[in-house]
mmCIF file of C-alpha atoms in Angstrom:
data_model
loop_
_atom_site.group_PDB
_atom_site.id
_atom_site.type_symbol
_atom_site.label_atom_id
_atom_site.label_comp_id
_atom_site.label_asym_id
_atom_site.label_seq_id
_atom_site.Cartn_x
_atom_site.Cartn_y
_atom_site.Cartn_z
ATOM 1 C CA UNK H 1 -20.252 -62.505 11.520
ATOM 2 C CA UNK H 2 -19.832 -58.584 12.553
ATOM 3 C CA UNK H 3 -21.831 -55.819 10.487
ATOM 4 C CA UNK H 4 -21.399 -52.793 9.303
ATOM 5 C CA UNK H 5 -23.102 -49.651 10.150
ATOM 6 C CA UNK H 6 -21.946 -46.549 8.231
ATOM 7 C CA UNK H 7 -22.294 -43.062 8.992
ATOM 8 C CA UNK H 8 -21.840 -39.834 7.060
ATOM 9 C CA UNK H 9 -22.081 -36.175 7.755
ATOM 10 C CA UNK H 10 -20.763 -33.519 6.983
ATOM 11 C CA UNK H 11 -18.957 -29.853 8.440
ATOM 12 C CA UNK H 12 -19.726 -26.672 6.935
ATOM 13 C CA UNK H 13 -19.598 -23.289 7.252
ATOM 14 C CA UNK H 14 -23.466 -22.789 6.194
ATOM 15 C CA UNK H 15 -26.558 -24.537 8.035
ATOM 16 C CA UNK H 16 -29.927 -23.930 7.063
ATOM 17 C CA UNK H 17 -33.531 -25.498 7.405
ATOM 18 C CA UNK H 18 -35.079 -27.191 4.811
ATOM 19 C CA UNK H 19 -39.206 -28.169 4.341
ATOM 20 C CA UNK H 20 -41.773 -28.888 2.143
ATOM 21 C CA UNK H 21 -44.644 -25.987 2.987
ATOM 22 C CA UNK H 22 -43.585 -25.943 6.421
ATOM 23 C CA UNK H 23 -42.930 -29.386 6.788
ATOM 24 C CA UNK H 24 -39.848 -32.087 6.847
ATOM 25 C CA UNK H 25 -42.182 -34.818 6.651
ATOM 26 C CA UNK H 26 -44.934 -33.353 4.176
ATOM 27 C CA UNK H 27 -47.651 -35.027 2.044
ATOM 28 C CA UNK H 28 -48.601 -33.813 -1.275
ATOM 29 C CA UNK H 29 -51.765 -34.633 -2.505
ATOM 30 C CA UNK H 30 -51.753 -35.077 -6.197
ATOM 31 C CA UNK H 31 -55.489 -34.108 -7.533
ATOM 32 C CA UNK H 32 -58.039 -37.087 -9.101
ATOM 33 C CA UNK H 33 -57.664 -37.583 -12.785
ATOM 34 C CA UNK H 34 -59.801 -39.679 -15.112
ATOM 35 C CA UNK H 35 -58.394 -43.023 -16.148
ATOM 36 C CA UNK H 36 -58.965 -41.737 -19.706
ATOM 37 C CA UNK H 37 -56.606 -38.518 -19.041
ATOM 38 C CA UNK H 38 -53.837 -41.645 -19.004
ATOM 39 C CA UNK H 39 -55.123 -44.718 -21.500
ATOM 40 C CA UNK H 40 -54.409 -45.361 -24.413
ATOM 41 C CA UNK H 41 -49.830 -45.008 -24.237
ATOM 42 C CA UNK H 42 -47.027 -45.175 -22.103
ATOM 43 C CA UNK H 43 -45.567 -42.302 -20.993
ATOM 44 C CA UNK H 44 -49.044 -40.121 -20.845
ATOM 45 C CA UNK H 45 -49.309 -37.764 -17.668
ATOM 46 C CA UNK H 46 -51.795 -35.643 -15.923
ATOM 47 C CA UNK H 47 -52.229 -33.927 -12.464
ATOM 48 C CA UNK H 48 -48.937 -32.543 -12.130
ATOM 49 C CA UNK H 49 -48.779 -30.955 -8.722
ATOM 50 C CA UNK H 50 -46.181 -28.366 -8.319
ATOM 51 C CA UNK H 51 -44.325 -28.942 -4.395
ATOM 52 C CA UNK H 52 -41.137 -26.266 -3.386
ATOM 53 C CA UNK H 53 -38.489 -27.174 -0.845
ATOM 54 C CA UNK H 54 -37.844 -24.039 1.007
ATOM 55 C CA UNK H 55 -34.658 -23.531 2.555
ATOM 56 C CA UNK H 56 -34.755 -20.668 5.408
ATOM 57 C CA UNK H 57 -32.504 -19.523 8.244
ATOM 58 C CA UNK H 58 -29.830 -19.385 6.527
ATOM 59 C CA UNK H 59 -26.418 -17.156 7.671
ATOM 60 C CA UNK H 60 -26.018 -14.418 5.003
ATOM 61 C CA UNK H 61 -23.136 -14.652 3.421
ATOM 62 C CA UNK H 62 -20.999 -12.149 1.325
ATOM 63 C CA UNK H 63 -21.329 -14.748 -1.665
ATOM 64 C CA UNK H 64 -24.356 -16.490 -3.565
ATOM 65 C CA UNK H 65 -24.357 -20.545 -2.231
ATOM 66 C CA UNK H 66 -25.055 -23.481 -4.838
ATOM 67 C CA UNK H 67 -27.515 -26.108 -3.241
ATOM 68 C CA UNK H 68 -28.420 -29.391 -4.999
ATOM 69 C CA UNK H 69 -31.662 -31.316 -4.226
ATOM 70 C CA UNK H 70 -30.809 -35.362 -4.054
ATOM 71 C CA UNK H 71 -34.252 -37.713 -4.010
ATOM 72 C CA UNK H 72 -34.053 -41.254 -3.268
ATOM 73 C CA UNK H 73 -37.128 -43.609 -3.752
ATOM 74 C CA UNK H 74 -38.815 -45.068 -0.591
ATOM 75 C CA UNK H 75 -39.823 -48.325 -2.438
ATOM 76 C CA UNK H 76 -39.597 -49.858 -5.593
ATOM 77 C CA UNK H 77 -38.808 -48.029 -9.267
ATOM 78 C CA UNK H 78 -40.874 -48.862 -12.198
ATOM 79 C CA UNK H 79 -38.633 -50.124 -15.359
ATOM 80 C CA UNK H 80 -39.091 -46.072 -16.591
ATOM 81 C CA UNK H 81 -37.443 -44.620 -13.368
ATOM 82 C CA UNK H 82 -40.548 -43.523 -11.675
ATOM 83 C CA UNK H 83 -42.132 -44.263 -8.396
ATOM 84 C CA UNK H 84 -44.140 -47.307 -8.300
ATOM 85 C CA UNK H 85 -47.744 -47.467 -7.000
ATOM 86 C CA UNK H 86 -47.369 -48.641 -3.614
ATOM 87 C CA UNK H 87 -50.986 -48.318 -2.583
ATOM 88 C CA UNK H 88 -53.206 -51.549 -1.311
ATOM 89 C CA UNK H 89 -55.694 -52.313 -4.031
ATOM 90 C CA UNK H 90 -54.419 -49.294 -6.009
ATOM 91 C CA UNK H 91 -54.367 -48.434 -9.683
ATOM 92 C CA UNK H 92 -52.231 -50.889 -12.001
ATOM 93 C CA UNK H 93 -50.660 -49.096 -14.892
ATOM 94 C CA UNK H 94 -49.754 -46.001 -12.648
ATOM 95 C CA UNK H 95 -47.151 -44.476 -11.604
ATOM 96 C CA UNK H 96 -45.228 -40.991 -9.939
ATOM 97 C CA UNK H 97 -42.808 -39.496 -11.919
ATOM 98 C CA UNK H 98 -40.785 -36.786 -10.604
ATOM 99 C CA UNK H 99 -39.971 -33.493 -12.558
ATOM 100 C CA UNK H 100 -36.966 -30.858 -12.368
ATOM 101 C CA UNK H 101 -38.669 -27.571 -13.298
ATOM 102 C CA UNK H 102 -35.667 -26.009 -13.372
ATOM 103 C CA UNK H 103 -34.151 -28.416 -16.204
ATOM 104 C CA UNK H 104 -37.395 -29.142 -17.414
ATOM 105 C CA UNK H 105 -37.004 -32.590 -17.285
ATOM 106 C CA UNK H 106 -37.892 -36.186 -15.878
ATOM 107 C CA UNK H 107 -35.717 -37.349 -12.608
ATOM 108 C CA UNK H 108 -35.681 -40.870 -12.930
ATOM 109 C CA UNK H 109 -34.858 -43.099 -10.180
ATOM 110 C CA UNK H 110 -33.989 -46.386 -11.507
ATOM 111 C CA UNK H 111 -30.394 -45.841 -10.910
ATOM 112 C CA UNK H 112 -30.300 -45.029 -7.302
ATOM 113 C CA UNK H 113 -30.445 -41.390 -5.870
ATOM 114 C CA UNK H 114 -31.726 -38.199 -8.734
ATOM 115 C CA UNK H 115 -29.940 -34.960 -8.554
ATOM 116 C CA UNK H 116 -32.127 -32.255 -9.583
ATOM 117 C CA UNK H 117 -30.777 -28.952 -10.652
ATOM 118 C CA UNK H 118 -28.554 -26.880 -8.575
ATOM 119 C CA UNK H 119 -30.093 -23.431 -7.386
ATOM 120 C CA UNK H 120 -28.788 -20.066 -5.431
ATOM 121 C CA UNK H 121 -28.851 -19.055 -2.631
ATOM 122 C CA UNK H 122 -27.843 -15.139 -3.260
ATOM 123 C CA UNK H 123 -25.456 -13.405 -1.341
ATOM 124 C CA UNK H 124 -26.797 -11.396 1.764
ATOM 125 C CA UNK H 125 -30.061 -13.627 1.678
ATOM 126 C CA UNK H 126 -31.247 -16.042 4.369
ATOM 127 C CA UNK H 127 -33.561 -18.185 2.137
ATOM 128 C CA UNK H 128 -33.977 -19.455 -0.882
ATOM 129 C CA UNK H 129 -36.450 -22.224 -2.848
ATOM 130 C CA UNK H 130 -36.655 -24.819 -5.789
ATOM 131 C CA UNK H 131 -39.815 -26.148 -7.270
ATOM 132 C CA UNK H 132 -40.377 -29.481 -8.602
ATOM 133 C CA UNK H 133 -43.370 -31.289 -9.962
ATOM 134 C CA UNK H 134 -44.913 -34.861 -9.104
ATOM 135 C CA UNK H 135 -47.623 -36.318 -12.196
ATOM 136 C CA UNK H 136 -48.756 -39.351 -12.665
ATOM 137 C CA UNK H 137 -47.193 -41.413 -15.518
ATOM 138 C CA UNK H 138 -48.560 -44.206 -17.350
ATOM 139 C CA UNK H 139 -46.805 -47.531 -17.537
ATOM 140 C CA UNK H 140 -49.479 -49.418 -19.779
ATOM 141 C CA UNK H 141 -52.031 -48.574 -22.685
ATOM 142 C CA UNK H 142 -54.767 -49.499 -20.137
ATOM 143 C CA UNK H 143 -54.239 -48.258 -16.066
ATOM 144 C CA UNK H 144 -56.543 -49.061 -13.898
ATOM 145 C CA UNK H 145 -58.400 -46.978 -11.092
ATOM 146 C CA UNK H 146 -57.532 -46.745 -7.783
ATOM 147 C CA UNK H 147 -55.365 -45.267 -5.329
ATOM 148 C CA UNK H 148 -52.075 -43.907 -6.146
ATOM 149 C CA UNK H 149 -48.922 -43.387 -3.505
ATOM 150 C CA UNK H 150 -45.225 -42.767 -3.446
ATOM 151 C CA UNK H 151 -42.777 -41.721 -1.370
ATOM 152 C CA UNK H 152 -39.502 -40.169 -1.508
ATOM 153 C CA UNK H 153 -36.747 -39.344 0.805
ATOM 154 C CA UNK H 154 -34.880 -35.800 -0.093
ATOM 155 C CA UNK H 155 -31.837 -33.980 0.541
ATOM 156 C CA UNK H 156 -30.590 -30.931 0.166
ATOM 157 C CA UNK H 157 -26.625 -30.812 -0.218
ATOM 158 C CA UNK H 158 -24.376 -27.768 -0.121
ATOM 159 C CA UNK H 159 -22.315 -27.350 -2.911
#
C-alpha cells in the first residue's frame, strides 16, 4: 500500500521573520495562581500572560500588508476548544485557552487550526506585531493543583 506525503508552500512577493520575543521556538511561562482563583465554575480564568509574535525584516513596500496568525494545537483539545493539560501528574480541571486581543475574544481549537485577527503591516515599514493572551481556563467546579502545559504550533500567513 503506497502513502502519501503532502507538501505546501507558498511564492510571494513579501518574506519576513517571525518570533515569539526573539524566538521561533519560545516558552511562555504562565505565572502560579491559587486553585481558588479557578473553583467553584467552568469557564473561570486567571494568569493571563500577554505573548506578541513579532514579524521583522520585512521589504518595505509602497502599500500596508494584511497578515493573519493561524494556531494549531500540539495535542489534544478539551470539549471547550482549549488546550488540554498535558503535564505528568498535572492539575485536573485545567486548561489553556488562547485569546485574540485584537477581537477580544476566545480562539478555540476544537475544530482544527484558529485564525486570529488579521493585522498591518504599514506601508514603508519593515516590522510589525500582534499580541495575544494565554490564561488558564477551568473545565470543572473543582481543578486540582499541579502543573499546567500546552503547546501550540503557529503561523503567520500573508494575506
Amino acid at each position: 500500500m503506497a502513502s502519501t506525503i503532502t507538501f505546501d508552500g507558498e511564492v510571494t512577493d513579501q518574506t519576513c521573520t517571525f518570533s515569539v520575543a526573539g524566538n521561533t521556538d519560545p516558552i511562555v511561562l504562565l505565572p502560579s495562581v491559587a486553585q481558588s482563583d479557578l473553583a467553584g465554575g467552568v469557564g473561570n480564568t486567571a494568569g493571563e500572560t500577554k505573548f506578541t509574535i513579532e514579524v521583522t525584516g520585512c521589504t518595505p513596500s509602497q502599500t500596508a500588508e494584511s497578515f493573519k496568525t493561524v494556531f494549531s494545537a500540539v495535542g489534544p483539545v478539551t470539549t471547550n476548544g482549549n488546550l488540554d493539560n498535558t503535564s505528568a501528574n498535572g492539575a485536573t480541571g485545567v486548561s489553556l485557552q488562547l485569546f485574540d486581543d485584537a477581537a477580544n475574544q476566545a480562539m478555540p481549537l476544537s475544530n482544527g487550526p484558529a485564525e486570529a485577527s488579521p493585522f498591518t503591516l504599514e506601508a514603508n515599514s519593515s516590522s510589525t506585531s500582534a499580541t495575544y493572551t494565554v490564561r488558564y481556563y477551568s473545565e470543572s467546579t473543582a481543578p486540582t493543583v499541579g502543573p499546567v502545559s500546552g503547546a501550540v504550533m503557529y503561523a503567520v500567513r500573508y494575506e
